[in-house]
Each structure stands twice: as C-alpha cells, then as structure tokens.
PDB file of C-alpha atoms in Angstrom:
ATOM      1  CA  UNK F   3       0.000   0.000   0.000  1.00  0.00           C
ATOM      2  CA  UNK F   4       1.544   3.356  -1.450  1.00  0.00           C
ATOM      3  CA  UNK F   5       1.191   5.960   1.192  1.00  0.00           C
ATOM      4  CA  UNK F   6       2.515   9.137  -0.373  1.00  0.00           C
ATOM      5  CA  UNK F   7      -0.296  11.244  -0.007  1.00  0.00           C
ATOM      6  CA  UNK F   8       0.171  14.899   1.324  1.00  0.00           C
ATOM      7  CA  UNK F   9      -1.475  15.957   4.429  1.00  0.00           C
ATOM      8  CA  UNK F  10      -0.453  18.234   6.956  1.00  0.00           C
ATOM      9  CA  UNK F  11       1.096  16.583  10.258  1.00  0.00           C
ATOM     10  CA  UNK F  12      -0.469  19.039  13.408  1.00  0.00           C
ATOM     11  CA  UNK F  13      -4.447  18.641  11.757  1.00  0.00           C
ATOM     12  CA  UNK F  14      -5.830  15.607  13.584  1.00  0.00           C
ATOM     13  CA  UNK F  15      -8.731  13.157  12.032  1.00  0.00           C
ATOM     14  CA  UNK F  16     -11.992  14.487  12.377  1.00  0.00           C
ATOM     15  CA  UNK F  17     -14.038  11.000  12.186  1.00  0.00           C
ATOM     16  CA  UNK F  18     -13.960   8.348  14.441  1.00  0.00           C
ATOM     17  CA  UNK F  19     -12.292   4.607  12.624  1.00  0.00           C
ATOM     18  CA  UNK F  20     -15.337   3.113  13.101  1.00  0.00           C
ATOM     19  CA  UNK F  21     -17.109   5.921  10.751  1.00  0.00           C
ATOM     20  CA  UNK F  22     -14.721   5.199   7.999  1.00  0.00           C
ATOM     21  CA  UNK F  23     -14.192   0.859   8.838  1.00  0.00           C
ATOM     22  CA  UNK F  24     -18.145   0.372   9.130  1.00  0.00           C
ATOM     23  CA  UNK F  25     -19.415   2.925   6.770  1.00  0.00           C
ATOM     24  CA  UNK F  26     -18.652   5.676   4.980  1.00  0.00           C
ATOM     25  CA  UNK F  27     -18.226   9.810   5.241  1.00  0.00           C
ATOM     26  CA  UNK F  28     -20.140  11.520   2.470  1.00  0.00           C
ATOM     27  CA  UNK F  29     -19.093  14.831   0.632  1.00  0.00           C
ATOM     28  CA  UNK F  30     -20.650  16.858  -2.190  1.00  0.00           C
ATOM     29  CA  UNK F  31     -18.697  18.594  -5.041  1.00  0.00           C
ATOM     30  CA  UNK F  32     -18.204  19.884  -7.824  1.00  0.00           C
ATOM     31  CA  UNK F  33     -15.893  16.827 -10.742  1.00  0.00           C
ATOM     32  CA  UNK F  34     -14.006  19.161 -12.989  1.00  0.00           C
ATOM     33  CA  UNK F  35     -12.834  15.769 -14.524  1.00  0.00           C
ATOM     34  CA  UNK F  36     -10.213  13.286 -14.703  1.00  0.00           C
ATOM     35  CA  UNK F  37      -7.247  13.249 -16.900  1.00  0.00           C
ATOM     36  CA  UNK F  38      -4.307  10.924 -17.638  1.00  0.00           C
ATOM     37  CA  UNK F  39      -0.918  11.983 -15.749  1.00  0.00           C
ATOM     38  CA  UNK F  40       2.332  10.107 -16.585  1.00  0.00           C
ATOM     39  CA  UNK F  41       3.665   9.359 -12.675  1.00  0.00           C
ATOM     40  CA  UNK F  42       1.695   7.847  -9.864  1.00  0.00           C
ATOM     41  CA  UNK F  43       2.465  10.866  -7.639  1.00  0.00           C
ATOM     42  CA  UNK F  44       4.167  14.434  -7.479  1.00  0.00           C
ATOM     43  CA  UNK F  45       2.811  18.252  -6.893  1.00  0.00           C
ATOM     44  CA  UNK F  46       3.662  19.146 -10.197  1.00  0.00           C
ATOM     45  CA  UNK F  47       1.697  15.908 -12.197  1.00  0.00           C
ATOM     46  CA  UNK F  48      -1.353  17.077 -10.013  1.00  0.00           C
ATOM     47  CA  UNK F  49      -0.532  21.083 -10.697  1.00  0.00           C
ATOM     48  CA  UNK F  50      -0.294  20.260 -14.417  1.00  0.00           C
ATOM     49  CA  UNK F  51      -3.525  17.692 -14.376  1.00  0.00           C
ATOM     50  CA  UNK F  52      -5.338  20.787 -12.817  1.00  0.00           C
ATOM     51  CA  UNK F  53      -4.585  23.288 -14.978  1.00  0.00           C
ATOM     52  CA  UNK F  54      -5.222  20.925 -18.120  1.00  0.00           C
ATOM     53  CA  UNK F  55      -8.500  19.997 -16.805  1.00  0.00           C
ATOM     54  CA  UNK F  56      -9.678  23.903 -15.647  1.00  0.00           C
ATOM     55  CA  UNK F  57      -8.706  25.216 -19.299  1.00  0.00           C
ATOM     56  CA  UNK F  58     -11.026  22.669 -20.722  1.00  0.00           C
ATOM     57  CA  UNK F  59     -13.602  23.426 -18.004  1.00  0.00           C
ATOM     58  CA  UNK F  60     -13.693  26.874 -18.602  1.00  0.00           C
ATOM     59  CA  UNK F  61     -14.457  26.290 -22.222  1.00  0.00           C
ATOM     60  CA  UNK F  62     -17.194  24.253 -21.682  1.00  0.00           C
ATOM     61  CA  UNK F  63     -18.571  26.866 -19.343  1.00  0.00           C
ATOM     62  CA  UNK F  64     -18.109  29.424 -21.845  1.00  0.00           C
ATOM     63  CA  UNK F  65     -20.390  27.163 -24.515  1.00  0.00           C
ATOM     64  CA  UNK F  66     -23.067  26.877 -21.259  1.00  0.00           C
ATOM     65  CA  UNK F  67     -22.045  23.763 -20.235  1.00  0.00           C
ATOM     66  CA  UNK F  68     -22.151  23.640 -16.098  1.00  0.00           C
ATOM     67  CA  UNK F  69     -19.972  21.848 -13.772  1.00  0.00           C
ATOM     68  CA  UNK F  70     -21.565  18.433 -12.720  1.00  0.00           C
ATOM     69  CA  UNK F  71     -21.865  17.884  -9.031  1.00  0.00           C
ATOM     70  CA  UNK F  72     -21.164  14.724  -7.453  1.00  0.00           C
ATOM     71  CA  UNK F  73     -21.209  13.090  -4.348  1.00  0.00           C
ATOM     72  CA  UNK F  74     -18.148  11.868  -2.909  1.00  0.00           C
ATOM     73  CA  UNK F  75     -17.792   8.196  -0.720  1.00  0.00           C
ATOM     74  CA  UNK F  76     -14.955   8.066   1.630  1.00  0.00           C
ATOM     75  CA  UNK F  77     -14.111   4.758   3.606  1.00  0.00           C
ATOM     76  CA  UNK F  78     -11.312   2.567   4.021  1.00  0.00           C
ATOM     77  CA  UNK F  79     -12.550   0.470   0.925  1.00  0.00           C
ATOM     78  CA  UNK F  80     -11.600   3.659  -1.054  1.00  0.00           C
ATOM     79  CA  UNK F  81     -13.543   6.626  -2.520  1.00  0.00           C
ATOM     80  CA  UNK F  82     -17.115   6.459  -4.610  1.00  0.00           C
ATOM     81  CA  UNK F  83     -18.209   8.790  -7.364  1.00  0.00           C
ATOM     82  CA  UNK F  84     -21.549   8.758  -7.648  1.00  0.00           C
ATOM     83  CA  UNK F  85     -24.238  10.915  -9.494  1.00  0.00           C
ATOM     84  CA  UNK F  86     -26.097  12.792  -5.987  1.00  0.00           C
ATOM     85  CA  UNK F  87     -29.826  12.211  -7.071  1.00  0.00           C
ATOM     86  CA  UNK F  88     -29.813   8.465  -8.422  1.00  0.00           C
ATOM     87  CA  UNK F  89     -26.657   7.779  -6.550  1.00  0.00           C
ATOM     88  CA  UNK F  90     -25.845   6.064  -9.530  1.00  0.00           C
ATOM     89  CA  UNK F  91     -22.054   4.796  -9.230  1.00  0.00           C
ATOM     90  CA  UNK F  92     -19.689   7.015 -11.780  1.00  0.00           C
ATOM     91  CA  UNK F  93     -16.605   5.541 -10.500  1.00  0.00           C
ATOM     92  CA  UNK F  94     -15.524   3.685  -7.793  1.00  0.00           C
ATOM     93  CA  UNK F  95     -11.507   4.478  -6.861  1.00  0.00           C
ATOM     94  CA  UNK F  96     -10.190   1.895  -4.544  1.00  0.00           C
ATOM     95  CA  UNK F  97      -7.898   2.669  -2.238  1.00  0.00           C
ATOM     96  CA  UNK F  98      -5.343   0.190  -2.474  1.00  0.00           C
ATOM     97  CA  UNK F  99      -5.121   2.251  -6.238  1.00  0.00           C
ATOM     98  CA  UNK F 100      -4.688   5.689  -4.632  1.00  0.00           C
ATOM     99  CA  UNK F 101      -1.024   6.285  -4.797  1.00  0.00           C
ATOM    100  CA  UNK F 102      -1.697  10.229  -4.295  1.00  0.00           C
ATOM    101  CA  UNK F 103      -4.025  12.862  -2.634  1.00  0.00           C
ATOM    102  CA  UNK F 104      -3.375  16.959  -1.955  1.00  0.00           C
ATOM    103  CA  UNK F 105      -5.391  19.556  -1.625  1.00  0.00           C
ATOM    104  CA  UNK F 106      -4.173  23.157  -3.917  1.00  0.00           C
ATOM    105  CA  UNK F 107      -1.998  25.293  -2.254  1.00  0.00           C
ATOM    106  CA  UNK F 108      -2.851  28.349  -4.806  1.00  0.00           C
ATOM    107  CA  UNK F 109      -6.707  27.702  -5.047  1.00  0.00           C
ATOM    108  CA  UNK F 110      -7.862  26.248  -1.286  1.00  0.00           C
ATOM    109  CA  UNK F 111     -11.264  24.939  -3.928  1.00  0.00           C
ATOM    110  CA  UNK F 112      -9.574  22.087  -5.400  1.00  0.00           C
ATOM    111  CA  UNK F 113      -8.145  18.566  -4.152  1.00  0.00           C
ATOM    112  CA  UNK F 114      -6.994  15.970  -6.549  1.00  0.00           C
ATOM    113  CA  UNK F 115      -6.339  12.179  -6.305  1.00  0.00           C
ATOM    114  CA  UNK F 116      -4.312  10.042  -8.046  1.00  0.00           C
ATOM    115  CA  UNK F 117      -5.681   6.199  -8.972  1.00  0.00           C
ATOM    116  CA  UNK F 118      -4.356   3.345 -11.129  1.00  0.00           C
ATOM    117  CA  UNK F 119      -7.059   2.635 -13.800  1.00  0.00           C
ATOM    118  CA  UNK F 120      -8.273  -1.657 -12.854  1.00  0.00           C
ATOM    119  CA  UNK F 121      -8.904  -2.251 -16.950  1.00  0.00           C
ATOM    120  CA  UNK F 122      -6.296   0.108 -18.958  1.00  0.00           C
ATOM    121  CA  UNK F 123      -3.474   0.079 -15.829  1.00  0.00           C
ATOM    122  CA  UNK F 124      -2.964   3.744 -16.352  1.00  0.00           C
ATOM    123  CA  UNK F 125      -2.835   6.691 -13.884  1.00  0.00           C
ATOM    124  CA  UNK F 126      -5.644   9.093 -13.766  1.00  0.00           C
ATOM    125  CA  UNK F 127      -5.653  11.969 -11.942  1.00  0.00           C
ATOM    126  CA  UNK F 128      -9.011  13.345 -10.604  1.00  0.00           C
ATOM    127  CA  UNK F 129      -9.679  16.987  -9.778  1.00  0.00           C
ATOM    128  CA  UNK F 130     -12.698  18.306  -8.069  1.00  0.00           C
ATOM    129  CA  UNK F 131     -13.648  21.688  -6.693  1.00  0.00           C
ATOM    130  CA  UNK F 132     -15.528  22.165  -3.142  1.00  0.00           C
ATOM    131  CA  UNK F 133     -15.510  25.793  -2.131  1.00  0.00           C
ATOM    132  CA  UNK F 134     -15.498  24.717   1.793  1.00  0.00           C
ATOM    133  CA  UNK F 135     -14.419  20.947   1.854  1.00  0.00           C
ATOM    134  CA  UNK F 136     -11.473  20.864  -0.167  1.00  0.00           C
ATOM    135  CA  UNK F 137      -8.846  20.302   2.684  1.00  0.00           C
ATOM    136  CA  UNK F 138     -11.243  18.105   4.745  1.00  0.00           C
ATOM    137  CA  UNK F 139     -11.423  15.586   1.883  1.00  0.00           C
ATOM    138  CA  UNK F 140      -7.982  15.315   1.546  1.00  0.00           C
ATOM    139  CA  UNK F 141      -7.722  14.957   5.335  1.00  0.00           C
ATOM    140  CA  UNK F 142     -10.268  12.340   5.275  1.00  0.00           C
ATOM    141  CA  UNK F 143      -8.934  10.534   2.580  1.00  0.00           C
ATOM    142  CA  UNK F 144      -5.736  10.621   4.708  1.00  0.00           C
ATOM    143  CA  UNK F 145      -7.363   9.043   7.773  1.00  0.00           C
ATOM    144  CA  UNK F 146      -9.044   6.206   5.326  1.00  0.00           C
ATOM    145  CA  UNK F 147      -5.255   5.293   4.254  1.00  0.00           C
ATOM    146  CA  UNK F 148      -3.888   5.128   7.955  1.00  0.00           C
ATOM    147  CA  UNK F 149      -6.369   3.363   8.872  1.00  0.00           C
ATOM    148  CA  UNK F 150      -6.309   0.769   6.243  1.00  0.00           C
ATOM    149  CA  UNK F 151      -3.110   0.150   6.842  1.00  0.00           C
ATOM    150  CA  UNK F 152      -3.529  -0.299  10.616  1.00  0.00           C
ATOM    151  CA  UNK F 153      -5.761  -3.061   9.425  1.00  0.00           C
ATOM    152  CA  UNK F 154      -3.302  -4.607   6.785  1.00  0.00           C
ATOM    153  CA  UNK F 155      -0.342  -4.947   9.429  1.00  0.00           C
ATOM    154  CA  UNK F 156      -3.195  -6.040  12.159  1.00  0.00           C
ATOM    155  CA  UNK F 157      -4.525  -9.082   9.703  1.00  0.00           C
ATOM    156  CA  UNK F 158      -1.215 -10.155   7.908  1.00  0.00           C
ATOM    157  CA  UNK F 159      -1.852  -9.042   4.592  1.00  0.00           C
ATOM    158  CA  UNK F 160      -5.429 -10.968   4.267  1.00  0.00           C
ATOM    159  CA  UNK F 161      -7.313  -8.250   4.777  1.00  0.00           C
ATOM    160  CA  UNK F 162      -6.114  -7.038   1.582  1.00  0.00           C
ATOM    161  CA  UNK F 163      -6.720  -9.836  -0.447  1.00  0.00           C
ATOM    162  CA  UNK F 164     -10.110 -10.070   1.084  1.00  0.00           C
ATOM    163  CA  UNK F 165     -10.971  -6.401  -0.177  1.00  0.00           C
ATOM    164  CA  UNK F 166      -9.237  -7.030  -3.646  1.00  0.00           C
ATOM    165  CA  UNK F 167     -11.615 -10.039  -3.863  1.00  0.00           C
ATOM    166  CA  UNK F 168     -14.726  -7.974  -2.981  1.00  0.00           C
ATOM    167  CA  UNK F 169     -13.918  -5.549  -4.968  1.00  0.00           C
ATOM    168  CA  UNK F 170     -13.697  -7.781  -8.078  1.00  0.00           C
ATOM    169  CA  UNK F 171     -16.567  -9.374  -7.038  1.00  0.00           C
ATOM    170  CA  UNK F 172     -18.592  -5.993  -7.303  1.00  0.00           C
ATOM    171  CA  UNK F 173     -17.079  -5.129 -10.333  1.00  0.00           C
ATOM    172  CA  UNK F 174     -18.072  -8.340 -11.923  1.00  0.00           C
ATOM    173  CA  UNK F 175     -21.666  -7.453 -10.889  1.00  0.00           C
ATOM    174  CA  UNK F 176     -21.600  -3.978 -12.578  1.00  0.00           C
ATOM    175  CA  UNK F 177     -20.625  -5.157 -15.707  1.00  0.00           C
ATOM    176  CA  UNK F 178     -23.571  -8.364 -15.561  1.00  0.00           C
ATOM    177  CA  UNK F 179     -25.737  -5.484 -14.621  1.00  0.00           C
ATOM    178  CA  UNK F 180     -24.762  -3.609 -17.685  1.00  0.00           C
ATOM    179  CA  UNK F 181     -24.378  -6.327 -20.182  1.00  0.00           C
ATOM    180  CA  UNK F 182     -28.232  -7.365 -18.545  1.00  0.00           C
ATOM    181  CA  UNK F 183     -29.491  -3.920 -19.951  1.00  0.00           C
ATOM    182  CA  UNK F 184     -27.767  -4.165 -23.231  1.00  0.00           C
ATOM    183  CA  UNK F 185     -29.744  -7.777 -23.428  1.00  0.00           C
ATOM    184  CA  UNK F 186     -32.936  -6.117 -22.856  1.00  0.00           C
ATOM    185  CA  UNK F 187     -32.210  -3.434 -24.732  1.00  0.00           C
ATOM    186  CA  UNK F 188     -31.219  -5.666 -27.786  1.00  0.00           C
ATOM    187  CA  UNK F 189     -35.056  -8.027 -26.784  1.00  0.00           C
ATOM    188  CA  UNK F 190     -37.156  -4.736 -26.993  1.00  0.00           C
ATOM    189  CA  UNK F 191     -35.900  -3.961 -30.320  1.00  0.00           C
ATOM    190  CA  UNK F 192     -36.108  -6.829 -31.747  1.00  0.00           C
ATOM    191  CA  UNK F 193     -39.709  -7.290 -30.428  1.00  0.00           C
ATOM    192  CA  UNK F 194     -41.047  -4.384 -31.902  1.00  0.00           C
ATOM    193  CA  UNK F 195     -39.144  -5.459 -35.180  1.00  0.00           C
ATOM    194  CA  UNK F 196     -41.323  -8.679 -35.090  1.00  0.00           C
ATOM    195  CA  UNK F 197     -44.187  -6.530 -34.134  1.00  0.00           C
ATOM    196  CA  UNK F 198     -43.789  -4.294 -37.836  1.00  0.00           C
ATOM    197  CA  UNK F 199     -43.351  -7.253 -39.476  1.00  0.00           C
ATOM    198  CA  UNK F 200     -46.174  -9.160 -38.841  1.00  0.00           C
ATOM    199  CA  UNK F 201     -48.164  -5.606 -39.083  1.00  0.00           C
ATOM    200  CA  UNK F 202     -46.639  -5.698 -42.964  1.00  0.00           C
ATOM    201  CA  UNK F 203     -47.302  -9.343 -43.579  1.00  0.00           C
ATOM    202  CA  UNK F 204     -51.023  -9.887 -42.931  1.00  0.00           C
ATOM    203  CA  UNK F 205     -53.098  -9.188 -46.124  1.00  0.00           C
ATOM    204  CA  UNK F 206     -54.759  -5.743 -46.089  1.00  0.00           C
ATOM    205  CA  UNK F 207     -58.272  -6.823 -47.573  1.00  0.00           C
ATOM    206  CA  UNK F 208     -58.494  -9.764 -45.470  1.00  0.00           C
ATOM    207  CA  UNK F 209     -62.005 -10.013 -43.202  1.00  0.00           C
ATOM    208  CA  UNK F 210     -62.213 -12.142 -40.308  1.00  0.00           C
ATOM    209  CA  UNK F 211     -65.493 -15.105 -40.680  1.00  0.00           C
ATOM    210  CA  UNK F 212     -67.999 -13.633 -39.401  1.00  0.00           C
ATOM    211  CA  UNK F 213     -71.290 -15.762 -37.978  1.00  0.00           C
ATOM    212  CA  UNK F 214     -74.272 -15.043 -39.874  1.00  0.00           C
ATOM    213  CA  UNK F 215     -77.025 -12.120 -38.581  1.00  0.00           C
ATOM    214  CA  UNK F 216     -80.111 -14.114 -37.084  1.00  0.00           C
ATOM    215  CA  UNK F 217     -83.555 -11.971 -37.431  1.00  0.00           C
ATOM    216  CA  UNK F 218     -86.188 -11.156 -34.481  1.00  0.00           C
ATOM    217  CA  UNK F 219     -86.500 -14.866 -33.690  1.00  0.00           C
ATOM    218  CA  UNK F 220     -82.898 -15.634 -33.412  1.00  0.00           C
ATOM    219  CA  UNK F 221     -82.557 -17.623 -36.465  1.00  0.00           C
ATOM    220  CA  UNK F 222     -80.978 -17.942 -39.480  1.00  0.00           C
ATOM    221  CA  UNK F 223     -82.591 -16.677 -42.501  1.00  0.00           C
ATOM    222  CA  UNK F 224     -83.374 -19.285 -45.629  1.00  0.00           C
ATOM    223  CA  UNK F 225     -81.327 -19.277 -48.588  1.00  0.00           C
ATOM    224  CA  UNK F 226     -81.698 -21.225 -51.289  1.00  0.00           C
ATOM    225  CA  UNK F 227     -78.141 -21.084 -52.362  1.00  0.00           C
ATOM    226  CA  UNK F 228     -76.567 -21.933 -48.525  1.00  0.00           C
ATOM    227  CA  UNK F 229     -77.349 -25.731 -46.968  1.00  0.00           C
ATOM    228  CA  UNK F 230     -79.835 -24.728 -43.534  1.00  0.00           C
ATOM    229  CA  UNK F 231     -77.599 -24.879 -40.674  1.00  0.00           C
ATOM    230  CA  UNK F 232     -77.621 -28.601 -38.707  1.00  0.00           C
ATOM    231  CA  UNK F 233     -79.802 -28.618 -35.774  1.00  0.00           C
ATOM    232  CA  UNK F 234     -78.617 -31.043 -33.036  1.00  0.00           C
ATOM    233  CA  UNK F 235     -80.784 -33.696 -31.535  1.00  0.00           C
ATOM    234  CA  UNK F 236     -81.781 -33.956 -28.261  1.00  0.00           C
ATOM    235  CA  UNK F 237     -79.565 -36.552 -27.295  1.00  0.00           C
ATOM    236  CA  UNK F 238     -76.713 -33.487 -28.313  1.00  0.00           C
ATOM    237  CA  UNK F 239     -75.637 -35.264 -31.250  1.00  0.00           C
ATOM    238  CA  UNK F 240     -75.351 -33.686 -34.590  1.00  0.00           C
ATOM    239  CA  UNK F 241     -77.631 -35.309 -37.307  1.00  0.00           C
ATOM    240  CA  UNK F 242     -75.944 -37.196 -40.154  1.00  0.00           C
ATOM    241  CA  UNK F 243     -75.385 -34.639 -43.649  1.00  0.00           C
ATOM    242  CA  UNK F 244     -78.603 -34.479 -45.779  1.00  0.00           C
ATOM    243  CA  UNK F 245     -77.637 -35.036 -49.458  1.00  0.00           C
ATOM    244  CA  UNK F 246     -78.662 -32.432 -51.851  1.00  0.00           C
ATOM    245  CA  UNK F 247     -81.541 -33.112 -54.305  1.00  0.00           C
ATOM    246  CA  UNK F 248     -79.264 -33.502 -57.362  1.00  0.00           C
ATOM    247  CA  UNK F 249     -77.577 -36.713 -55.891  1.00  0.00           C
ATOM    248  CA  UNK F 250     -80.868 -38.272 -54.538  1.00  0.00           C
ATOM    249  CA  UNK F 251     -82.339 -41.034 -57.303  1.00  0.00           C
ATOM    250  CA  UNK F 252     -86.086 -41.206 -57.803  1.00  0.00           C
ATOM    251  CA  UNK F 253     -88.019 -44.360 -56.659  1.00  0.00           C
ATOM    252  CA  UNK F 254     -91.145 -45.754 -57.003  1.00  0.00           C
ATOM    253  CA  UNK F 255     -93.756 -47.188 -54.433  1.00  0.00           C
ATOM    254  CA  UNK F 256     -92.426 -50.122 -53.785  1.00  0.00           C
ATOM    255  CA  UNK F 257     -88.700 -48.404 -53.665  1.00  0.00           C
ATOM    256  CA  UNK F 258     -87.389 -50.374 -56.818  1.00  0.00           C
ATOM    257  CA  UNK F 259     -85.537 -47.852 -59.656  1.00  0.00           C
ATOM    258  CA  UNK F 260     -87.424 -47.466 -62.609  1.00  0.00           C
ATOM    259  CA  UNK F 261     -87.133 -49.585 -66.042  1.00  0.00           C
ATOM    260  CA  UNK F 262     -85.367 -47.206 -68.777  1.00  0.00           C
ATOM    261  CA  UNK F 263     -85.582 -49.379 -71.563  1.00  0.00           C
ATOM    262  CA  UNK F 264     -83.548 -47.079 -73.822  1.00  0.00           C
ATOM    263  CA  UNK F 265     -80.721 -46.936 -70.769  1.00  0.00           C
ATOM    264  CA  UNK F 266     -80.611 -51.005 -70.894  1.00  0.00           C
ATOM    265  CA  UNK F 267     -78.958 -53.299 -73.621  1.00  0.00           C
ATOM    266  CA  UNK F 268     -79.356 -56.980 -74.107  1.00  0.00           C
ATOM    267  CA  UNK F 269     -76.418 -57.825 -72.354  1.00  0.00           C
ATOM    268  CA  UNK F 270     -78.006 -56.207 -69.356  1.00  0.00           C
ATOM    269  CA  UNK F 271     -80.814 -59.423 -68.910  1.00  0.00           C
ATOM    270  CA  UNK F 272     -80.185 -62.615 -67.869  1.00  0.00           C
ATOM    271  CA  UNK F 273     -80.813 -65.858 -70.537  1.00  0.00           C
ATOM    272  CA  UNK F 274     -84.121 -67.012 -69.606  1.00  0.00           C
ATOM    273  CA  UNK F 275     -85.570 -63.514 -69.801  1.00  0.00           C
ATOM    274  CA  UNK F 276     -83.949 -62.762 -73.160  1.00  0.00           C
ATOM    275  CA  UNK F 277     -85.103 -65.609 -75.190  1.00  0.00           C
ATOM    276  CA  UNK F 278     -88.395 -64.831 -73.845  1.00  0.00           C
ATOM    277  CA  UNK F 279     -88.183 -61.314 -74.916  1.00  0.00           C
ATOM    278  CA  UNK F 280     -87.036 -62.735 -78.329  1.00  0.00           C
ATOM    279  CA  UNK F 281     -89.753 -65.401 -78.754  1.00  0.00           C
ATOM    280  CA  UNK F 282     -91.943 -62.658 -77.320  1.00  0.00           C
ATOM    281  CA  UNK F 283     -90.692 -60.031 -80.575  1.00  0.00           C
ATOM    282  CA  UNK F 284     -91.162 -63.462 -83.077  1.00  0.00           C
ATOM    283  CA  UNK F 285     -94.238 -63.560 -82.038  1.00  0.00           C
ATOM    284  CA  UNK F 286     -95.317 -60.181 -82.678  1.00  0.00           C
ATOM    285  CA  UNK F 287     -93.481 -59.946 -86.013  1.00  0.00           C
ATOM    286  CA  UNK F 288     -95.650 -63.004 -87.282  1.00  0.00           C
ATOM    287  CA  UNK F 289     -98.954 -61.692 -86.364  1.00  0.00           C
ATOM    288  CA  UNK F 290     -98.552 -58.769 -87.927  1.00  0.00           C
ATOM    289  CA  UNK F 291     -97.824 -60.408 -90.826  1.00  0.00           C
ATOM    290  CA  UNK F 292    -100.547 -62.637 -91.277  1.00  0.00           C
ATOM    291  CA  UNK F 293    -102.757 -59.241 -90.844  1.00  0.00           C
TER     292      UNK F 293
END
C-alpha cells in the first residue's frame, strides 16, 4: 500500500475509525474531470492535471455547459463517485489504487487524487472543486489510508486480499448489470421489429369469418343457395349430412328404380328372360304379318 499522499502533520482526524471501517463519510462537489498523468504521484503531475483539466472546463462553461456535481464516498474500501440524485455509481476508486491525494496550495477549492485505472493500468488523476471541503477531503482521505493500513499490518496481509476479492466481485456485478441492460435493450428492439413485421405481412383486404345475422326470432334466414344450418338432436348429437336433391335417385312405391328401356342393352338381362323377350318379338313380327 503506497502511502505518499500529502497531508499536513499538526491537523488531527476528524471521524472516528469506526465511521470510515463500518461505513462511509459523504461529501458533495463539484468533478471538474479526470485526466491521464504520466507518474503515480508528485505536486507538479497534479498542478499540471489541474490546470489541463480547468482550461477545458472553462471552455465548456463558456459554450453553457455547467460543472456536474457529485457526491463523494470516503471509507477505508476507497472513494465512490456517484451521481447525488440516483446515486448512480460514476466511478468507484479503490484505495489500495490511490497512490496520491493533496489539496491546492494556490486555489484552497480544489483537491486531486491520483488512482491506477483496474482495466487500462494507467494513472488518472481526478480533480474536483468544493468551495469549503477541499482540505477536509484530503484529510479524510488521509485518515481512510492510515487506517487501512492499521488493518493490513493487524490481519497479515489478508485483509487485503479479502478487499481485492470484494472488490472484483462488485465489479463483476456492474458489468452483468450492464451487459443485462444491453440484453434487454437488444429483446425490446427486436420485439417491436417482429411486431412491424407481422403488421406488414397480414393481407390488407383480409375479413375475419364472421357468424351469420339471425332476425327477431334468433334464427338464421333461408337461402336457397346456402345448406340450412344442422340442428342437433336432443340426445346433443349432430344429425348425419342431408344429401342435396341432385344426388338423390327417384323411386317408385315399392322403392325399386325405374325400367329405362332405352338406358338397358341386351347384355343387361339374364338368358331365360332374353329368349323370352325374343320369342316374345317373333311372335309379334308373325302376327302382324298374317294381318
């Protein structure tokens, strides 16, 4: 644990270790910004970070643009950024990665911080302005560092592995938390994409079946080109299909078919009954002959 921070040696801490160990000391301020500095520590990488980061500051005021406030998380686990109404986390500074803190000599507004980057490994220096809090931070940030390293000479060493761990483990959750809105994201859009397409696939004209209009009596009207609509027993049952009048055959009394003679050839009739029907025709033929 680096421990070159600047703080001045006759101000004592102003929070009790259990403030800092159990929970945290909040601040509010003003985040000009953080920058990229080329050594872990030094008055003139901060002095140089600051004046980098108010040029560009003042520029952005000058197009409107106003200073974000922030609210500031000091404990020994390190120091919070977070966004003061949805106390959403901006970025969260360990303190095992804080290699340097000092308040401004020239401008008693601004305090800066040091702190090794987890993903890219690089330094970034973070300046912020609090018009009354400015030296307290850095005091308090101070007191977090002493006593974290009470703790790491008390425990051996674990207790920094433990925190390293936790602190992995909560950055591991960010991320699923993140990548879990990107997935959501990503389902919404394509929902409504299935939504439009279906809306452009179904067939403009088409009409949904629709049951036919019954009159003052509740039923169906008679037409002679539609079949009358079943009507079911009173066992429940439907009746069996009524063939139309074109396929039924005609009858007689009896319920035989009846003779077409000019529909039936001679192969039609058994033997006996055509050489009676021919002796019949002989017979015929020679009395009206002898008339």
């Amino acid at each position: 644990m680096n421990r070159a921070f600047s703080r001045k040696k006759d101000k004592t801490w102003m929070h009790t270790p259990e403030a800092l160990s159990k929970h945290y000391i909040p601040y509010n301020a003003k985040f000009l910004g953080s920058t990229e500095v080329e050594q872990p520590k030094g008055t003139e990488v901060v002095r140089d970070a600051v004046r980098k980061l108010k040029f560009a500051r003042h520029i952005k005021k000058s197009e409107g643009q106003k200073i974000p406030k922030v609210e500031l998380q000091i404990s020994i686990y390190g120091v919070k950024i977070l966004e003061p109404k949805t106390k959403e986390v901006q970025h969260n500074c360990q303190l095992h990665r804080i290699s340097f803190c000092a308040d401004d000599k020239t401008d008693k507004r601004i305090f800066t911080f040091i702190c090794k980057d987890a993903e890219s490994h690089k330094h970034l220096c973070y300046v912020f302005d609090s018009e009354k809090c400015a030296e307290e931070i850095t005091l308090t940030i101070g007191q977090a560092f002493n006593l974290a390293y009470r703790k790491f000479l008390e425990s051996g060493g674990k207790d920094v592995e433990t925190r390293k761990q936790i602190a992995g483990l909560q950055k591991r959750i960010q991320d699923l938390e993140a990548e879990n809105v990107e997935l959501k994201n990503k389902v919404q859009g394509l929902e409504n994409q299935l939504r439009i397409a279906q809306v452009c696939t179904s067939p403009a004209g088409s009409v949904s079946p629709q049951s036919p209009s019954t009159d003052i009596f509740d039923m169906v009207p008679f037409s002679p080109t539609s079949p009358p609509p079943p009507v079911p027993t009173p066992n429940g049952t439907q009746p069996p299909p009524v063939p139309g009048r074109a396929a039924q055959t005609k009858r007689d009394l009896f319920g035989a078919e009846p003779f077409d003679p000019f529909s039936c050839a001679a192969g039609d009739f058994p033997p006996d009954i055509q050489s009676k029907l021919d002796e019949m025709q002989r017979q015929r033929w020679r009395g009206s002959k002898w008339d």
